[in-house]
Amino acid sequence: MYFWRTDQLIKDLKQNSITQAEFKNYYLISGILILLSFFVLSQTGVDELKISLAGFVINLGLLISWINAAFKANGGEKGHAFLNRFIALYLPITIKITIFAIVGMICYELIFNVFKDRFNDAELAHIDAIESVVVDIATSFLIYWRIFVAIKKVNS
């Protein structure tokens, strides 16, 4: 199993050298990551429903469009093991993008802390809600895009 080396995973997927047990482990760990993200989301309050709903609709559009694009990149109806490939690639790509997002958010927060005293509590809550949705959308976009690119490489 690869947690970081997507290039090696792409090579192994091309050569069909991933075992069913390894695919099962990718499903399992990806499922744990998804459950963990649901837990984290359940611990945060939804302050602004309109912003959250907009984020949901955009993420839904990203999900539908990128899954369809990745499916076509995998060969469509004539493709091989789309779900196995998608989920196997999902794990290391999500880990990389999440670390990238965390580092980016830390940098943003360090810079934004200089300006926080210019806003009242209501404005800060609104900024936090927008920030959360933007990070979520950007992270989702990057994950889907990198999976799409990786699946294209597997089929090249």
C-alpha positions as a Python dict, from the first residue, in 0.01 Angstrom:
ca = {
    (1, 'M'): (0, 0, 0),
    (2, 'Y'): (110, 351, -78),
    (3, 'F'): (24, 644, 144),
    (4, 'W'): (229, 901, -45),
    (5, 'R'): (387, 756, -362),
    (6, 'T'): (115, 810, -620),
    (7, 'D'): (370, 772, -901),
    (8, 'Q'): (452, 418, -788),
    (9, 'L'): (82, 341, -735),
    (10, 'I'): (6, 456, -1090),
    (11, 'K'): (282, 227, -1218),
    (12, 'D'): (142, -70, -1021),
    (13, 'L'): (-212, 2, -1142),
    (14, 'K'): (-87, 11, -1501),
    (15, 'Q'): (74, -329, -1450),
    (16, 'N'): (-231, -468, -1265),
    (17, 'S'): (-6, -570, -975),
    (18, 'I'): (-235, -450, -694),
    (19, 'T'): (-391, -748, -516),
    (20, 'Q'): (-755, -769, -411),
    (21, 'A'): (-643, -760, -46),
    (22, 'E'): (-460, -432, -115),
    (23, 'F'): (-769, -288, -286),
    (24, 'K'): (-970, -393, 21),
    (25, 'N'): (-722, -205, 243),
    (26, 'Y'): (-751, 106, 27),
    (27, 'Y'): (-1132, 87, 60),
    (28, 'L'): (-1104, 36, 435),
    (29, 'I'): (-864, 321, 503),
    (30, 'S'): (-1049, 556, 265),
    (31, 'G'): (-1374, 470, 446),
    (32, 'I'): (-1210, 549, 780),
    (33, 'L'): (-1095, 887, 643),
    (34, 'I'): (-1447, 963, 524),
    (35, 'L'): (-1597, 866, 861),
    (36, 'L'): (-1337, 1078, 1038),
    (37, 'S'): (-1425, 1376, 819),
    (38, 'F'): (-1795, 1327, 899),
    (39, 'F'): (-1707, 1323, 1270),
    (40, 'V'): (-1505, 1644, 1240),
    (41, 'L'): (-1787, 1810, 1047),
    (42, 'S'): (-2041, 1701, 1309),
    (43, 'Q'): (-1836, 1881, 1574),
    (44, 'T'): (-1851, 2213, 1396),
    (45, 'G'): (-2162, 2425, 1414),
    (46, 'V'): (-2334, 2546, 1101),
    (47, 'D'): (-2361, 2918, 1155),
    (48, 'E'): (-2464, 3023, 808),
    (49, 'L'): (-2696, 2782, 632),
    (50, 'K'): (-2691, 2965, 297),
    (51, 'I'): (-2311, 2946, 278),
    (52, 'S'): (-2314, 2578, 378),
    (53, 'L'): (-2584, 2501, 124),
    (54, 'A'): (-2389, 2681, -151),
    (55, 'G'): (-2081, 2478, -58),
    (56, 'F'): (-2284, 2158, -74),
    (57, 'V'): (-2426, 2238, -418),
    (58, 'I'): (-2082, 2327, -555),
    (59, 'N'): (-1929, 2012, -406),
    (60, 'L'): (-2211, 1805, -554),
    (61, 'G'): (-2136, 1953, -896),
    (62, 'L'): (-1765, 1880, -851),
    (63, 'L'): (-1839, 1522, -747),
    (64, 'I'): (-2065, 1451, -1044),
    (65, 'S'): (-1846, 1621, -1305),
    (66, 'W'): (-1510, 1484, -1188),
    (67, 'I'): (-1636, 1129, -1132),
    (68, 'N'): (-1774, 1131, -1487),
    (69, 'A'): (-1450, 1277, -1624),
    (70, 'A'): (-1240, 1017, -1437),
    (71, 'F'): (-1470, 740, -1560),
    (72, 'K'): (-1420, 855, -1920),
    (73, 'A'): (-1043, 888, -1864),
    (74, 'N'): (-1047, 527, -1744),
    (75, 'G'): (-1199, 417, -2074),
    (76, 'G'): (-1567, 459, -1995),
    (77, 'E'): (-1776, 143, -2038),
    (78, 'K'): (-1474, -39, -2181),
    (79, 'G'): (-1245, 68, -1898),
    (80, 'H'): (-1090, -162, -1642),
    (81, 'A'): (-1143, -160, -1262),
    (82, 'F'): (-1257, 203, -1236),
    (83, 'L'): (-1372, 186, -875),
    (84, 'N'): (-1061, 0, -762),
    (85, 'R'): (-836, 252, -931),
    (86, 'F'): (-1033, 553, -809),
    (87, 'I'): (-1035, 448, -445),
    (88, 'A'): (-674, 329, -447),
    (89, 'L'): (-565, 668, -585),
    (90, 'Y'): (-800, 854, -350),
    (91, 'L'): (-601, 761, -39),
    (92, 'P'): (-252, 899, -113),
    (93, 'I'): (-389, 1194, -308),
    (94, 'T'): (-622, 1290, -23),
    (95, 'I'): (-339, 1264, 229),
    (96, 'K'): (-117, 1491, 18),
    (97, 'I'): (-389, 1749, -50),
    (98, 'T'): (-499, 1751, 316),
    (99, 'I'): (-145, 1821, 433),
    (100, 'F'): (-115, 2092, 168),
    (101, 'A'): (-448, 2243, 284),
    (102, 'I'): (-342, 2237, 651),
    (103, 'V'): (-13, 2413, 573),
    (104, 'G'): (-200, 2667, 359),
    (105, 'M'): (-455, 2732, 634),
    (106, 'I'): (-181, 2779, 894),
    (107, 'C'): (-12, 3036, 668),
    (108, 'Y'): (-346, 3208, 603),
    (109, 'E'): (-428, 3221, 976),
    (110, 'L'): (-86, 3363, 1061),
    (111, 'I'): (-135, 3640, 806),
    (112, 'F'): (-504, 3699, 889),
    (113, 'N'): (-431, 3731, 1263),
    (114, 'V'): (-268, 4067, 1186),
    (115, 'F'): (-603, 4198, 1058),
    (116, 'K'): (-850, 4024, 1292),
    (117, 'D'): (-882, 4320, 1528),
    (118, 'R'): (-1041, 4524, 1247),
    (119, 'F'): (-1352, 4301, 1247),
    (120, 'N'): (-1630, 4251, 1500),
    (121, 'D'): (-1742, 3906, 1616),
    (122, 'A'): (-2028, 3878, 1364),
    (123, 'E'): (-1798, 3966, 1076),
    (124, 'L'): (-1538, 3718, 1196),
    (125, 'A'): (-1801, 3443, 1215),
    (126, 'H'): (-1910, 3523, 858),
    (127, 'I'): (-1548, 3523, 736),
    (128, 'D'): (-1488, 3189, 911),
    (129, 'A'): (-1795, 3036, 744),
    (130, 'I'): (-1685, 3153, 400),
    (131, 'E'): (-1327, 3042, 466),
    (132, 'S'): (-1445, 2696, 563),
    (133, 'V'): (-1653, 2652, 248),
    (134, 'V'): (-1378, 2786, 21),
    (135, 'V'): (-1120, 2550, 171),
    (136, 'D'): (-1362, 2258, 140),
    (137, 'I'): (-1439, 2334, -225),
    (138, 'A'): (-1074, 2396, -317),
    (139, 'T'): (-966, 2075, -143),
    (140, 'S'): (-1236, 1871, -317),
    (141, 'F'): (-1147, 2021, -654),
    (142, 'L'): (-777, 1942, -610),
    (143, 'I'): (-845, 1585, -498),
    (144, 'Y'): (-1077, 1509, -791),
    (145, 'W'): (-844, 1678, -1040),
    (146, 'R'): (-538, 1484, -920),
    (147, 'I'): (-732, 1155, -932),
    (148, 'F'): (-843, 1238, -1287),
    (149, 'V'): (-483, 1310, -1390),
    (150, 'A'): (-359, 990, -1223),
    (151, 'I'): (-624, 775, -1393),
    (152, 'K'): (-528, 928, -1728),
    (153, 'K'): (-166, 829, -1654),
    (154, 'V'): (-272, 475, -1562),
    (155, 'N'): (-441, 442, -1903),
    (156, 'S'): (-164, 603, -2106),
}
